[in-house]
Short mmCIF file of C-alpha atoms in Angstrom, two decimals:
data_model
loop_
_atom_site.label_atom_id
_atom_site.label_comp_id
_atom_site.label_asym_id
_atom_site.label_seq_id
_atom_site.Cartn_x
_atom_site.Cartn_y
_atom_site.Cartn_z
CA MET S 1 -0.19 -0.02 -0.56
CA LYS S 2 1.29 3.31 -1.17
CA SER S 3 -0.04 6.42 0.51
CA PRO S 4 -0.53 9.58 -2.12
CA ASN S 5 2.25 12.65 -1.60
CA LEU S 6 0.23 15.01 0.38
CA SER S 7 1.83 17.58 -2.02
CA SER S 8 3.26 17.59 -5.85
CA THR S 9 6.51 16.74 -6.89
CA ARG S 10 8.29 19.56 -8.69
CA SER S 11 11.28 20.76 -10.49
CA ASP S 12 14.62 21.45 -8.92
CA GLU S 13 14.76 24.14 -12.05
CA MET S 14 13.01 27.68 -11.23
CA THR S 15 13.08 30.61 -12.46
CA GLN S 16 14.36 33.64 -10.51
CA GLN S 17 10.77 34.76 -10.53
CA GLU S 18 9.62 31.28 -9.30
CA GLU S 19 12.11 31.31 -6.56
CA ARG S 20 10.84 34.58 -5.86
CA MET S 21 7.19 33.47 -5.30
CA GLU S 22 8.78 30.50 -3.04
CA ASP S 23 10.13 32.43 -1.16
CA THR S 24 7.02 35.27 -0.43
CA GLU S 25 5.79 31.90 0.23
CA ALA S 26 7.82 30.25 2.74
CA THR S 27 7.83 33.71 4.53
CA ALA S 28 4.15 33.39 4.67
CA GLU S 29 3.94 30.27 5.96
CA ASP S 30 6.27 31.02 8.75
CA ASP S 31 3.79 34.17 9.48
CA ASN S 32 1.49 31.89 9.22
CA TYR S 33 2.82 29.47 11.24
CA PHE S 34 3.94 32.09 14.15
CA ASP S 35 0.51 33.69 13.77
CA SER S 36 -1.48 30.62 14.88
CA TYR S 37 0.81 30.56 18.00
CA GLU S 38 -1.07 34.13 19.83
CA ASP S 39 -3.56 31.95 20.46
CA ILE S 40 -3.95 31.30 23.79
CA GLU S 41 -5.38 28.16 23.47
CA ILE S 42 -2.82 26.50 21.85
CA HIS S 43 -0.80 27.13 25.11
CA ARG S 44 -3.57 26.03 28.18
CA LEU S 45 -3.72 22.83 26.10
CA MET S 46 0.58 22.26 26.76
CA LEU S 47 0.20 23.75 29.68
CA LYS S 48 -2.27 21.33 30.66
CA ASP S 49 -0.59 18.26 29.71
CA VAL S 50 0.90 17.48 32.82
CA PRO S 51 3.45 14.88 31.45
CA ARG S 52 4.64 17.57 28.79
CA THR S 53 4.87 19.97 31.52
CA GLU S 54 6.57 18.51 34.30
CA ALA S 55 8.72 16.14 32.05
CA TYR S 56 10.65 19.79 31.74
CA GLN S 57 10.38 20.83 34.90
CA LYS S 58 12.12 17.89 36.48
CA ALA S 59 15.13 17.97 34.53
CA ILE S 60 15.48 21.83 35.16
CA LEU S 61 15.08 22.07 38.79
CA GLY S 62 15.85 18.42 39.30
CA ASN S 63 19.12 19.86 38.38
CA LYS S 64 19.66 23.32 40.05
CA GLN S 65 23.69 23.05 40.06
CA LEU S 66 23.88 22.60 36.71
CA PHE S 67 21.65 25.92 35.92
CA GLU S 68 23.36 28.20 38.83
CA GLY S 69 25.24 30.75 36.66
CA LYS S 70 24.39 29.19 33.62
CA VAL S 71 23.27 31.73 30.41
CA VAL S 72 20.32 30.09 29.28
CA MET S 73 18.11 29.99 25.77
CA ASP S 74 14.89 29.07 26.11
CA ILE S 75 13.46 29.18 21.88
CA GLY S 76 10.11 29.35 21.49
CA ALA S 77 9.44 30.80 25.04
CA GLY S 78 5.45 31.09 24.73
CA THR S 79 3.96 32.12 28.21
CA GLY S 80 7.31 31.52 29.28
CA ILE S 81 7.27 28.72 31.61
CA LEU S 82 10.47 27.36 30.43
CA SER S 83 12.54 30.42 30.92
CA LEU S 84 10.47 30.88 34.74
CA PHE S 85 12.03 26.87 35.49
CA CYS S 86 15.26 27.98 34.48
CA ALA S 87 15.62 31.22 36.25
CA GLN S 88 13.73 29.37 39.46
CA ALA S 89 16.79 26.80 39.00
CA GLY S 90 19.43 29.77 39.49
CA ALA S 91 20.29 30.90 35.96
CA ALA S 92 22.21 33.81 35.96
CA LYS S 93 20.75 34.66 32.42
CA VAL S 94 17.44 33.92 30.48
CA TYR S 95 16.92 35.06 27.07
CA ALA S 96 13.24 33.89 26.24
CA VAL S 97 13.15 33.99 22.31
CA GLU S 98 9.59 33.57 20.36
CA ALA S 99 8.58 34.79 17.23
CA SER S 100 4.95 35.45 17.49
CA ARG S 101 3.66 38.94 18.92
CA LEU S 102 3.44 36.62 22.20
CA ALA S 103 6.33 38.11 22.87
CA ASN S 104 4.84 41.01 24.72
CA LEU S 105 2.71 38.64 27.03
CA THR S 106 5.79 36.71 28.11
CA ARG S 107 7.06 40.11 29.62
CA GLU S 108 4.38 40.78 31.83
CA VAL S 109 4.45 37.38 32.43
CA VAL S 110 8.31 37.57 33.60
CA ALA S 111 7.34 40.37 35.65
CA LYS S 112 4.45 38.90 37.27
CA ASN S 113 6.81 36.27 38.76
CA GLY S 114 9.82 38.60 39.41
CA PHE S 115 12.34 37.93 37.28
CA SER S 116 12.87 40.34 35.04
CA HIS S 117 16.10 40.94 36.12
CA VAL S 118 16.91 36.86 35.01
CA ILE S 119 14.41 36.85 31.77
CA GLU S 120 15.33 39.14 28.89
CA VAL S 121 12.26 38.51 26.34
CA VAL S 122 13.54 38.64 22.66
CA HIS S 123 10.94 38.78 20.13
CA GLY S 124 12.27 36.98 16.63
CA LYS S 125 13.66 34.33 15.24
CA ALA S 126 16.15 32.33 17.21
CA GLU S 127 18.58 31.47 14.14
CA GLU S 128 18.42 35.19 13.05
CA ILE S 129 18.67 37.25 16.81
CA ASP S 130 22.60 38.37 18.02
CA LEU S 131 22.86 38.43 21.32
CA PRO S 132 24.59 41.52 23.12
CA GLU S 133 28.30 41.60 22.20
CA GLY S 134 27.84 38.39 20.79
CA VAL S 135 27.56 36.12 23.93
CA GLN S 136 27.05 32.41 23.75
CA VAL S 137 24.47 30.45 26.14
CA ASP S 138 25.46 26.85 28.12
CA VAL S 139 22.25 25.57 27.77
CA ILE S 140 19.57 25.38 24.46
CA VAL S 141 15.98 24.41 26.10
CA SER S 142 12.99 24.28 23.44
CA GLU S 143 10.15 22.69 23.48
CA TRP S 144 9.96 21.85 19.74
CA MET S 145 8.53 18.61 19.21
CA GLY S 146 5.48 17.96 16.95
CA PHE S 147 3.42 15.20 16.28
CA TYR S 148 5.24 12.35 15.29
CA LEU S 149 8.17 14.54 16.19
CA LEU S 150 8.54 16.16 13.34
CA HIS S 151 5.74 18.06 12.44
CA GLU S 152 5.99 21.87 12.16
CA SER S 153 9.72 21.52 11.31
CA MET S 154 10.35 23.69 14.17
CA LEU S 155 13.90 21.33 15.07
CA GLU S 156 15.49 22.97 11.85
CA SER S 157 15.12 26.45 14.14
CA VAL S 158 17.03 24.74 17.19
CA LEU S 159 19.84 23.15 15.45
CA LEU S 160 20.41 26.30 13.58
CA ALA S 161 20.20 28.67 16.66
CA ARG S 162 22.39 25.76 18.60
CA ASP S 163 24.83 26.39 16.22
CA LYS S 164 24.65 30.20 15.89
CA HIS S 165 24.21 30.37 20.07
CA LEU S 166 26.05 27.30 21.83
CA LYS S 167 29.17 27.12 23.47
CA PRO S 168 30.84 23.93 22.09
CA ASP S 169 30.94 22.15 25.15
CA GLY S 170 27.51 23.36 25.97
CA VAL S 171 24.01 21.10 26.23
CA MET S 172 20.82 20.69 24.71
CA LEU S 173 17.80 20.29 25.82
CA PRO S 174 15.82 17.83 25.53
CA SER S 175 19.67 16.35 24.49
CA LYS S 176 17.73 13.19 22.33
CA ALA S 177 14.95 12.21 20.75
CA THR S 178 13.84 8.63 19.10
CA LEU S 179 11.05 8.42 16.69
CA PHE S 180 9.17 4.71 16.82
CA ALA S 181 6.65 2.65 14.94
CA ALA S 182 4.80 -0.61 15.52
CA ALA S 183 1.81 -2.06 13.93
CA CYS S 184 -1.60 -1.87 15.76
CA ARG S 185 -5.32 -2.49 15.69
CA LEU S 186 -7.60 0.17 15.80
CA GLY S 187 -10.69 -0.32 17.90
CA GLU S 188 -12.14 2.52 18.87
CA PHE S 189 -10.93 4.29 14.96
CA TYR S 190 -12.79 2.09 13.27
CA SER S 191 -16.07 1.79 15.69
CA GLN S 192 -16.22 5.12 15.92
CA GLN S 193 -15.83 6.38 12.35
CA VAL S 194 -15.85 3.24 9.58
CA ASP S 195 -18.53 0.42 11.73
CA PHE S 196 -20.83 3.03 12.79
CA TRP S 197 -22.34 3.34 8.92
CA ASN S 198 -22.83 0.04 8.70
CA HIS S 199 -25.87 0.00 10.11
CA LEU S 200 -27.94 3.29 10.70
CA TYR S 201 -31.75 3.25 11.17
CA GLY S 202 -32.10 -0.33 8.83
CA LEU S 203 -29.91 1.10 6.17
CA ASP S 204 -26.46 -0.26 4.93
CA LEU S 205 -23.99 3.55 4.53
CA SER S 206 -20.82 1.41 4.88
CA PRO S 207 -20.06 2.97 1.67
CA VAL S 208 -19.56 6.44 3.64
CA GLY S 209 -16.81 4.11 5.91
CA GLN S 210 -15.14 3.43 3.23
CA ALA S 211 -14.78 6.51 2.38
CA VAL S 212 -13.72 7.74 5.51
CA LEU S 213 -10.41 4.89 4.93
CA ASP S 214 -10.07 6.32 1.44
CA SER S 215 -9.42 9.91 2.95
CA LYS S 216 -7.10 8.69 5.50
CA ARG S 217 -4.95 7.31 2.88
CA CYS S 218 -3.77 11.10 2.29
CA LYS S 219 -3.70 12.41 5.90
CA PRO S 220 -2.37 10.71 9.06
CA GLU S 221 -4.74 10.00 12.04
CA VAL S 222 -4.21 11.95 15.23
CA ALA S 223 -5.59 9.74 18.59
CA ILE S 224 -4.69 7.88 21.50
CA VAL S 225 -3.68 3.97 20.39
CA LYS S 226 -3.85 1.79 23.63
CA ALA S 227 -1.69 -0.54 24.49
CA ASP S 228 -2.97 -3.02 24.28
CA GLU S 229 -3.50 -2.70 20.75
CA LEU S 230 -0.38 -2.06 19.47
CA LEU S 231 0.40 -5.54 17.68
CA SER S 232 4.76 -5.80 17.60
CA GLU S 233 7.62 -4.61 19.58
CA PRO S 234 8.53 -0.88 18.42
CA VAL S 235 11.22 -0.29 15.20
CA GLN S 236 13.22 2.97 15.89
CA LEU S 237 12.75 4.93 13.08
CA ALA S 238 15.00 7.66 13.64
CA ASP S 239 17.16 8.45 17.09
CA PHE S 240 18.39 12.11 16.89
CA ASP S 241 21.88 13.29 19.05
CA LEU S 242 20.30 17.00 19.30
CA ALA S 243 23.97 17.96 20.46
CA TRP S 244 25.20 16.57 16.95
CA LEU S 245 22.57 16.78 14.38
CA GLY S 246 22.57 18.14 11.40
CA PRO S 247 19.95 19.73 9.76
CA ASP S 248 20.32 17.74 6.61
CA GLU S 249 19.89 14.95 8.54
CA ILE S 250 16.45 15.79 9.32
CA GLU S 251 15.36 15.99 5.54
CA ARG S 252 14.41 12.22 5.09
CA ILE S 253 13.75 9.89 7.32
CA HIS S 254 13.39 6.61 5.96
CA SER S 255 12.61 2.55 7.45
CA ARG S 256 12.34 -0.52 6.16
CA ALA S 257 11.49 -2.91 8.64
CA PHE S 258 9.74 -7.01 9.33
CA THR S 259 8.38 -7.92 12.64
CA SER S 260 6.24 -10.15 14.57
CA VAL S 261 2.71 -10.19 15.34
CA LEU S 262 2.44 -10.15 19.18
CA CYS S 263 -1.60 -10.78 20.18
CA ASP S 264 -3.49 -13.42 22.50
CA GLN S 265 -6.13 -14.18 19.34
CA PRO S 266 -6.65 -14.00 15.82
CA THR S 267 -6.60 -9.89 15.23
CA GLU S 268 -7.08 -7.20 12.76
CA TYR S 269 -3.83 -4.77 11.87
CA GLN S 270 -4.79 -1.81 10.59
CA GLY S 271 -2.88 0.86 10.78
CA VAL S 272 0.73 1.90 11.59
CA CYS S 273 1.38 3.96 15.16
CA LEU S 274 4.08 6.28 15.61
CA TRP S 275 5.16 8.46 18.32
CA PHE S 276 8.68 9.68 20.37
CA ASP S 277 10.96 9.80 22.89
CA CYS S 278 12.59 12.71 24.34
CA SER S 279 15.69 12.22 27.37
CA PHE S 280 17.18 15.09 29.12
CA GLU S 281 20.71 13.95 30.16
CA TRP S 282 24.15 16.02 29.95
CA PRO S 283 27.37 14.74 29.27
CA ASP S 284 28.35 11.48 30.50
CA ARG S 285 31.00 13.22 32.61
CA ILE S 286 28.31 15.89 34.82
CA PRO S 287 26.41 14.09 37.38
CA CYS S 288 23.00 14.61 36.48
CA THR S 289 19.47 13.38 37.39
CA PRO S 290 17.89 12.25 33.81
CA VAL S 291 14.45 12.91 32.33
CA LYS S 292 12.65 11.22 29.91
CA LEU S 293 9.81 11.88 27.99
CA SER S 294 7.84 9.46 26.46
CA THR S 295 4.10 9.53 24.24
CA SER S 296 4.11 5.86 24.03
CA PRO S 297 0.67 4.37 24.29
CA SER S 298 1.92 2.80 27.70
CA SER S 299 2.76 5.92 29.48
CA ALA S 300 0.49 8.52 30.21
CA ALA S 301 -1.31 10.14 27.50
CA THR S 302 0.32 14.08 25.70
CA HIS S 303 -1.60 16.42 23.69
CA TRP S 304 0.54 14.54 21.06
CA LYS S 305 -1.25 11.42 21.49
CA GLN S 306 -0.09 8.94 18.59
CA THR S 307 0.01 9.40 14.64
CA ILE S 308 -1.47 6.79 12.51
CA ILE S 309 -1.01 5.44 9.54
CA VAL S 310 -4.37 3.85 8.58
CA LEU S 311 -4.50 0.63 6.22
CA PRO S 312 -6.22 1.15 3.49
CA SER S 313 -8.42 -2.04 4.67
CA SER S 314 -7.79 -4.44 7.25
CA ILE S 315 -5.50 -7.28 6.93
CA GLN S 316 -6.26 -10.92 9.38
CA VAL S 317 -3.19 -11.69 11.21
CA GLU S 318 -2.19 -13.95 14.29
CA GLU S 319 0.16 -14.31 16.57
CA GLY S 320 4.01 -14.80 15.07
CA ASP S 321 2.74 -13.20 11.67
CA LEU S 322 5.48 -11.35 9.80
CA ILE S 323 4.87 -8.02 8.25
CA GLY S 324 6.95 -5.39 6.91
CA TRP S 325 6.74 -2.02 5.74
CA GLU S 326 9.09 0.69 4.34
CA LEU S 327 8.09 3.96 5.81
CA THR S 328 9.46 7.30 4.77
CA LEU S 329 8.96 10.79 6.26
CA LYS S 330 10.16 13.79 3.39
CA ARG S 331 10.28 17.24 4.29
CA SER S 332 8.03 19.09 1.61
CA MET S 333 9.59 21.27 -0.73
CA GLU S 334 6.35 23.57 -0.96
CA HIS S 335 5.61 23.34 2.62
CA ARG S 336 8.62 23.39 4.53
CA ARG S 337 6.60 23.25 7.49
CA ARG S 338 4.97 19.34 6.52
CA TYR S 339 6.45 15.85 5.79
CA GLN S 340 4.99 13.63 3.09
CA ILE S 341 4.62 10.04 4.68
CA GLU S 342 4.66 7.57 2.41
CA LEU S 343 3.77 3.99 4.06
CA ASN S 344 4.76 0.43 1.59
CA LEU S 345 3.59 -2.62 3.07
CA LEU S 346 5.93 -5.82 2.24
CA ASP S 347 5.93 -9.27 1.79
CA PRO S 348 8.18 -11.28 4.12
CA GLU S 349 8.33 -13.89 2.11
CA GLU S 350 9.16 -12.36 -1.10
CA ASP S 351 10.51 -8.54 0.01
CA GLU S 352 14.49 -8.39 0.66
CA HIS S 353 14.95 -7.93 4.78
CA PRO S 354 17.68 -5.37 5.65
CA VAL S 355 20.55 -6.26 7.58
CA PRO S 356 20.36 -7.51 10.69
CA CYS S 357 16.90 -8.07 10.81
CA SER S 358 15.08 -8.73 14.28
CA CYS S 359 12.11 -10.62 12.64
CA GLY S 360 12.66 -13.97 14.20
CA GLN S 361 12.91 -15.17 10.52
CA ALA S 362 15.19 -18.40 10.27
CA ARG S 363 17.51 -16.65 8.11
CA CYS S 364 17.25 -12.99 9.77
CA VAL S 365 18.41 -14.73 12.83
CA VAL S 366 21.62 -16.91 11.39
CA ILE S 367 22.50 -13.50 9.96
CA ALA S 368 22.38 -11.68 12.88
CA ALA S 369 24.27 -13.98 15.15
CA PHE S 370 26.97 -14.17 12.62
CA MET S 371 27.37 -10.28 12.44
CA ALA S 372 27.06 -10.42 16.66
CA LYS S 373 29.90 -13.26 16.53
CA ALA S 374 32.18 -11.47 13.90
CA ASP S 375 31.59 -8.45 16.02
CA GLU S 376 32.96 -9.75 19.38
CA GLU S 377 36.33 -11.46 17.89
CA PRO S 378 39.09 -9.24 18.22
CA LEU S 379 41.02 -7.09 14.97
CA PRO S 380 44.33 -8.35 14.27
CA ASP S 381 47.63 -6.48 16.41
CA ASP S 382 48.61 -4.55 13.43
CA ASP S 383 52.20 -6.22 13.94
CA VAL S 384 50.65 -9.82 12.65
CA ASP S 385 50.79 -10.52 8.80
CA VAL S 386 47.48 -12.62 8.60
CA SER S 387 48.13 -13.17 5.20
CA THR S 388 51.24 -15.85 5.59
CA GLY S 389 50.29 -18.07 8.39
CA PRO S 390 50.72 -18.07 12.01
CA SER S 391 54.52 -17.51 12.35
CA SER S 392 55.04 -14.59 10.74
CA VAL S 393 55.72 -12.31 13.26
CA VAL S 394 57.17 -8.76 11.80
CA SER S 395 60.21 -8.06 14.16
#
């Protein structure tokens, strides 16, 4: 199954007029994006998300010794909550960077809490602003994650700001982010949006339910998936170290995977579920209390929920069945804050497996064991000529 791209492919060759039009469209898209964050309701929903906000609070206030006397940049400060946490932790200076006009309200919040002497609200894009006298910061904190981690593409701004403003030995919070996928069934979704149409007032309206499924081929579903609806172990799609990640590395995420179905009884495979985890840690040499924020179905629900790629029809599966997919998240060339998501279902018997592969198939188990053994064997000593036998030690 191949989901249609969310936007059309365009040529790399553009006239000057097309380039100017694209720049104008990109600017308009950015303006609309930042304008949307002037809606207070968005911030209420984010602050109402306890697992999200408490993860940042624990990471900052639970490691006060690592903030005391430090210079911090908060990217996408919003109402200023993370900047206030940093000030409470003893930061000497906090630059609260907010690109929307909400920055004026942020200043009021900072003053209301008595931290105007520590927190300086800066209105602008973090990657474009200049700090006084070219100062660099010790810590960058930001809540940049979107649905399926990458939606809205705020991460690029954070990485560019890191390269411009963070000291060489500075720290990024969160420090790491990992994207996962797993097969799932969709009981609630099917019950409310698909099967609902089967029998209404003595009539069969099931074509409407099929139309709902067809519509989901162009847009993923954001919803809560229950832990007992997962049908496989998580497959890691991407693992980002924010200290070293390059902007080019988030242009395209690709994964080819096979996995075994986990279920107590025969059931229906109806979608692929995406979620992410973020960790807040300092480099190994610095003692800290690490914190993890998870948006998995097994964790407390967050405003991100899970992102579901709904299959065009249900597939009957049972315990131990092998399933596979090829999943690509590609940043749209036309709408840079969006990603095109493409899912292809693979045949475990016919399609090539990645190496190594953890699907459990006999051939893949043998290959994985061989590779593990090879990794454990020591490399030949530099002074030994392995081509002429055991007695060829070079003097």
